[in-house]
Short mmCIF file of C-alpha atoms in Angstrom, two decimals:
data_model
loop_
_atom_site.label_atom_id
_atom_site.label_comp_id
_atom_site.label_asym_id
_atom_site.label_seq_id
_atom_site.Cartn_x
_atom_site.Cartn_y
_atom_site.Cartn_z
CA MET A 14 13.39 -4.71 -11.43
CA TYR A 15 12.16 -6.47 -8.17
CA LEU A 16 8.61 -6.21 -8.93
CA GLU A 17 8.15 -6.01 -12.85
CA LEU A 18 3.96 -6.35 -14.16
CA ASN A 19 4.50 -7.54 -17.61
CA HIS A 20 1.54 -6.25 -20.42
CA ILE A 21 -1.44 -7.38 -17.81
CA ARG A 22 -4.27 -7.17 -18.78
CA LYS A 23 -8.14 -7.91 -17.09
CA SER A 24 -11.48 -7.55 -18.29
CA PHE A 25 -14.82 -8.19 -16.56
CA ARG A 26 -18.00 -9.59 -19.03
CA ASP A 27 -16.42 -8.33 -21.76
CA LYS A 28 -15.64 -5.11 -20.35
CA PRO A 29 -11.96 -4.18 -20.25
CA VAL A 30 -10.30 -3.00 -16.64
CA VAL A 31 -6.79 -3.23 -16.94
CA GLN A 32 -5.27 -3.09 -20.49
CA ASP A 33 -1.73 -3.29 -21.22
CA LEU A 34 -0.35 -2.94 -18.54
CA CYS A 35 3.51 -2.47 -17.31
CA LEU A 36 5.16 -1.35 -14.18
CA GLY A 37 8.40 -1.89 -12.40
CA LEU A 38 9.39 -1.05 -8.82
CA ASP A 39 12.66 -1.62 -7.19
CA ARG A 40 13.41 -3.75 -3.95
CA GLY A 41 12.59 -1.40 -1.15
CA GLY A 42 10.57 1.15 -2.65
CA LEU A 43 7.28 2.67 -2.56
CA LEU A 44 4.92 2.93 -6.08
CA CYS A 45 1.72 4.60 -5.53
CA ILE A 46 -1.22 3.46 -8.35
CA LEU A 47 -2.93 6.77 -8.07
CA GLY A 48 -6.27 7.01 -9.67
CA SER A 49 -9.93 7.77 -9.31
CA SER A 50 -12.80 5.09 -9.09
CA GLY A 51 -12.66 2.74 -11.29
CA CYS A 52 -9.77 3.27 -13.35
CA GLY A 53 -7.95 -0.20 -11.94
CA LYS A 54 -6.32 0.30 -9.70
CA THR A 55 -7.54 -2.06 -7.29
CA THR A 56 -7.92 -4.55 -9.81
CA THR A 57 -3.90 -4.32 -10.28
CA LEU A 58 -3.15 -4.39 -6.69
CA HIS A 59 -6.06 -7.39 -6.50
CA MET A 60 -4.06 -9.67 -9.34
CA ILE A 61 -0.37 -8.72 -7.42
CA GLY A 62 -1.47 -9.72 -4.14
CA GLY A 63 -3.06 -13.34 -6.61
CA PHE A 64 -6.62 -12.52 -5.18
CA LEU A 65 -7.33 -12.11 -9.31
CA SER A 66 -6.14 -13.69 -11.97
CA PRO A 67 -4.70 -12.19 -15.20
CA ASP A 68 -6.60 -12.34 -18.24
CA ALA A 69 -3.45 -12.20 -20.21
CA GLY A 70 0.94 -11.21 -19.26
CA GLN A 71 3.27 -12.28 -16.07
CA ILE A 72 3.98 -10.66 -12.98
CA LEU A 73 7.13 -11.23 -11.74
CA LEU A 74 8.55 -10.79 -7.26
CA ASP A 75 12.37 -11.16 -7.37
CA GLY A 76 12.78 -13.15 -10.58
CA GLU A 77 9.97 -15.28 -9.60
CA ASP A 78 6.98 -15.82 -11.86
CA ILE A 79 4.27 -15.63 -9.25
CA THR A 80 1.44 -15.25 -11.81
CA ALA A 81 -0.17 -18.53 -11.26
CA SER A 82 0.41 -18.72 -7.82
CA PRO A 83 -2.84 -18.78 -5.45
CA PRO A 84 -1.93 -15.90 -2.18
CA GLU A 85 -0.87 -18.33 0.20
CA ARG A 86 1.74 -19.31 -1.90
CA ARG A 87 2.82 -15.73 -2.69
CA PRO A 88 5.64 -13.76 -0.32
CA VAL A 89 2.50 -11.14 -0.35
CA SER A 90 0.94 -9.52 2.70
CA THR A 91 -1.92 -7.58 2.33
CA VAL A 92 -3.71 -4.50 4.25
CA PHE A 93 -7.07 -4.33 3.40
CA GLN A 94 -8.84 -0.89 3.51
CA SER A 95 -11.38 -2.73 5.90
CA TYR A 96 -8.31 -4.25 7.33
CA SER A 97 -9.79 -7.52 8.06
CA LEU A 98 -8.76 -8.31 11.85
CA PHE A 99 -10.64 -10.89 14.44
CA PRO A 100 -12.54 -9.28 16.91
CA HIS A 101 -12.91 -12.46 18.88
CA MET A 102 -8.45 -12.25 18.87
CA THR A 103 -6.36 -10.21 21.11
CA VAL A 104 -4.31 -7.42 19.21
CA LEU A 105 -1.47 -9.69 19.67
CA GLU A 106 -2.88 -12.88 18.71
CA ASN A 107 -4.13 -10.88 15.09
CA VAL A 108 -0.86 -9.36 15.12
CA ILE A 109 1.26 -13.36 15.35
CA TYR A 110 -2.43 -14.90 13.33
CA GLY A 111 -0.15 -15.77 10.02
CA LEU A 112 2.95 -16.95 11.49
CA LYS A 113 1.29 -20.39 12.46
CA PHE A 114 1.50 -21.17 9.23
CA ARG A 115 4.82 -20.48 8.13
CA GLY A 116 5.53 -22.92 11.47
CA VAL A 117 6.47 -21.25 13.90
CA LYS A 118 5.58 -22.14 17.35
CA ARG A 119 3.67 -20.02 19.84
CA GLY A 120 6.34 -19.14 22.71
CA PRO A 121 8.36 -17.25 19.27
CA ALA A 122 5.40 -16.15 18.03
CA ARG A 123 4.33 -14.27 20.33
CA GLU A 124 7.80 -12.42 21.56
CA LYS A 125 7.23 -11.48 17.62
CA GLY A 126 4.12 -9.96 17.98
CA ARG A 127 5.49 -7.99 20.60
CA ARG A 128 8.24 -6.56 19.14
CA TYR A 129 6.41 -6.15 15.90
CA LEU A 130 3.53 -4.62 18.31
CA GLU A 131 6.33 -2.10 19.69
CA MET A 132 7.26 -1.17 16.41
CA VAL A 133 3.90 0.16 15.41
CA GLY A 134 3.45 1.87 19.16
CA LEU A 135 0.65 -0.20 20.38
CA ALA A 136 2.87 -2.85 22.67
CA GLU A 137 0.53 -2.04 25.55
CA TYR A 138 -2.16 -2.70 23.93
CA ALA A 139 -1.37 -6.90 23.20
CA ASN A 140 -4.24 -7.76 25.51
CA ALA A 141 -6.46 -5.72 23.92
CA ARG A 142 -9.66 -6.86 22.28
CA VAL A 143 -9.68 -5.32 18.48
CA TYR A 144 -13.45 -3.15 18.92
CA GLU A 145 -11.88 -1.89 22.15
CA ILE A 146 -8.94 0.22 19.91
CA SER A 147 -10.19 2.94 17.62
CA GLY A 148 -9.87 3.13 13.81
CA GLY A 149 -6.17 4.07 13.68
CA GLN A 150 -4.95 1.92 16.34
CA GLN A 151 -6.89 -1.03 14.08
CA GLN A 152 -4.85 0.52 11.38
CA ARG A 153 -1.69 -0.16 13.01
CA VAL A 154 -2.44 -4.13 14.08
CA ALA A 155 -3.28 -4.77 10.22
CA LEU A 156 -0.12 -3.36 9.46
CA ALA A 157 1.77 -5.24 11.81
CA ARG A 158 0.37 -8.54 11.10
CA ALA A 159 1.16 -7.64 7.38
CA LEU A 160 4.70 -7.32 8.18
CA ILE A 161 5.43 -9.99 10.68
CA VAL A 162 5.83 -12.65 8.37
CA GLU A 163 8.58 -11.03 6.53
CA PRO A 164 7.17 -10.80 2.75
CA LYS A 165 8.65 -9.89 -0.38
CA LEU A 166 6.45 -7.21 -0.76
CA CYS A 167 3.45 -5.63 0.75
CA LEU A 168 0.65 -4.59 -0.26
CA LEU A 169 -1.77 -1.84 0.73
CA ASP A 170 -5.17 -1.12 -0.67
CA GLU A 171 -6.06 2.67 0.75
CA PRO A 172 -5.78 1.47 4.53
CA PHE A 173 -6.31 4.90 5.65
CA SER A 174 -9.89 6.03 4.30
CA ASN A 175 -12.09 5.20 7.24
CA LEU A 176 -9.37 7.63 9.36
CA ASP A 177 -10.22 11.16 9.95
CA ALA A 178 -8.09 13.66 7.99
CA ALA A 179 -5.68 14.50 11.42
CA LEU A 180 -5.15 10.85 11.88
CA ARG A 181 -4.59 10.38 8.19
CA PHE A 182 -1.38 12.74 8.11
CA ARG A 183 -0.25 11.18 10.99
CA MET A 184 -0.38 7.26 9.82
CA ARG A 185 1.39 8.59 6.35
CA ASP A 186 4.48 9.73 8.27
CA GLU A 187 4.23 6.47 10.29
CA LEU A 188 3.65 4.25 7.29
CA LYS A 189 6.82 6.32 5.00
CA GLY A 190 8.94 5.95 8.49
CA LEU A 191 8.51 2.06 8.85
CA GLN A 192 9.02 1.34 5.72
CA GLN A 193 12.28 2.67 5.15
CA GLU A 194 13.80 1.48 8.98
CA LEU A 195 12.35 -1.72 7.49
CA GLY A 196 13.28 -1.22 3.91
CA MET A 197 10.59 -2.82 2.98
CA THR A 198 9.05 -3.05 -0.94
CA MET A 199 5.21 -1.33 -0.96
CA VAL A 200 1.79 -0.93 -3.40
CA PHE A 201 0.08 1.31 -2.12
CA VAL A 202 -3.58 2.63 -4.15
CA THR A 203 -5.10 5.69 -3.29
CA HIS A 204 -7.65 7.95 -4.71
CA ASP A 205 -5.93 11.00 -2.98
CA GLN A 206 -3.49 12.57 -5.32
CA GLU A 207 -1.81 14.46 -1.83
CA GLU A 208 -1.59 11.21 -0.26
CA ALA A 209 -0.18 9.50 -3.66
CA LEU A 210 3.08 12.57 -3.36
CA HIS A 211 3.66 12.56 -0.13
CA LEU A 212 4.11 8.99 0.04
CA ALA A 213 5.45 7.43 -2.87
CA ASP A 214 9.00 7.19 -4.77
CA ARG A 215 6.91 6.41 -7.66
CA VAL A 216 4.06 7.42 -8.63
CA ALA A 217 1.71 5.05 -11.61
CA ILE A 218 -1.56 7.77 -12.85
CA MET A 219 -3.86 5.27 -14.12
CA ASP A 220 -7.18 6.08 -16.38
CA GLN A 221 -10.23 3.75 -17.65
CA GLY A 222 -7.76 0.83 -17.32
CA CYS A 223 -4.25 2.27 -18.44
CA LEU A 224 -0.99 3.25 -17.23
CA VAL A 225 -1.04 7.56 -18.48
CA GLN A 226 2.54 8.39 -16.44
CA GLU A 227 4.10 7.05 -14.01
CA GLY A 228 7.25 8.66 -12.41
CA SER A 229 8.70 10.16 -8.39
CA PRO A 230 6.40 13.13 -7.85
CA LEU A 231 8.83 16.07 -8.86
CA GLU A 232 8.42 14.23 -12.29
CA LEU A 233 5.10 14.17 -12.40
CA TYR A 234 4.88 17.65 -11.43
CA ARG A 235 7.47 19.11 -13.20
CA HIS A 236 6.61 17.09 -16.46
CA PRO A 237 3.17 15.99 -17.10
CA ALA A 238 2.35 14.09 -19.86
CA SER A 239 -0.98 15.09 -20.53
CA SER A 240 -3.54 17.71 -19.79
CA PHE A 241 -5.16 14.73 -18.20
CA VAL A 242 -2.30 14.61 -15.57
CA SER A 243 -1.91 18.40 -14.83
CA ASP A 244 -5.51 18.42 -14.42
CA PHE A 245 -5.71 14.94 -12.34
CA LEU A 246 -3.21 16.40 -10.06
CA ASN A 247 -4.85 20.09 -10.09
CA LEU A 248 -1.57 21.44 -8.35
CA ASP A 249 -0.14 24.95 -8.72
CA GLN A 250 3.07 24.97 -6.01
CA LEU A 251 4.37 22.17 -4.72
CA ALA A 252 7.46 23.05 -1.66
CA TRP A 253 10.49 20.04 -1.53
CA GLY A 254 12.99 19.80 0.82
CA GLU A 255 16.69 19.04 -0.28
CA ASP A 256 16.62 15.81 0.24
CA GLY A 257 14.13 15.99 -3.21
CA THR A 258 11.59 14.80 -0.01
CA LEU A 259 7.28 16.63 -0.88
CA MET A 260 7.16 19.13 1.99
CA LYS A 261 4.08 21.04 1.23
CA ILE A 262 1.38 20.62 -1.71
CA ILE A 263 0.02 24.20 -2.64
CA LYS A 264 -3.76 23.71 -4.59
CA LYS A 265 -4.94 26.05 -7.07
CA GLY A 266 -6.30 28.99 -5.16
CA GLU A 267 -4.23 28.84 -2.59
CA ASP A 268 -1.61 30.12 -0.64
CA PHE A 269 2.33 29.29 1.01
#
């Protein structure tokens, strides 16, 4: 496994938040950690990113133990829910911000930044300020900034939650296409069942700090491990493409 979480535990004020979590992800895969609020999914993401330290367990990335490494020492980039962009900088300056810590000179950094802006469809906004572009465009800037440093792993903390429904659907497709084009390994946290099943190669469902089932979207649909998983997914029928990807979700009470 490219990413391994081995028996991870985390408590706050003696309250267990993540309990004996074991997860793995192959290189180039996209894992969605799915669950309702308070299930431990964001805490798990923050431990992978180094923003929280586990009380026990081990995190391995590409064979390296990164459990005790600070965020800036990890080959990991994170796209936060709030995007955390710098309003006083241009779009291009935001995208290339992390390159200066990698020793990349200004000229090559700006050239690389323009390539990544073109990749996310924002080349014409290079000189715009962050407050001059839309929420969906800001999300793309945050994604380009995370990817430009060529991390071994990209983490996404519900990055579409601030977008309207139509834009969320479009951004899902764009993210999946970009992830596949770059061969990027990603871990995505969401509470949205449809989002997880649409985007992920693997889905890990959490409840009260525990992993209750992990598998492909098709495996979860065909073989839910418990009534909790079945009820949580709340799906009656799924339409699958010939390549095994999810084409349409039919929730209970709806028709094709």
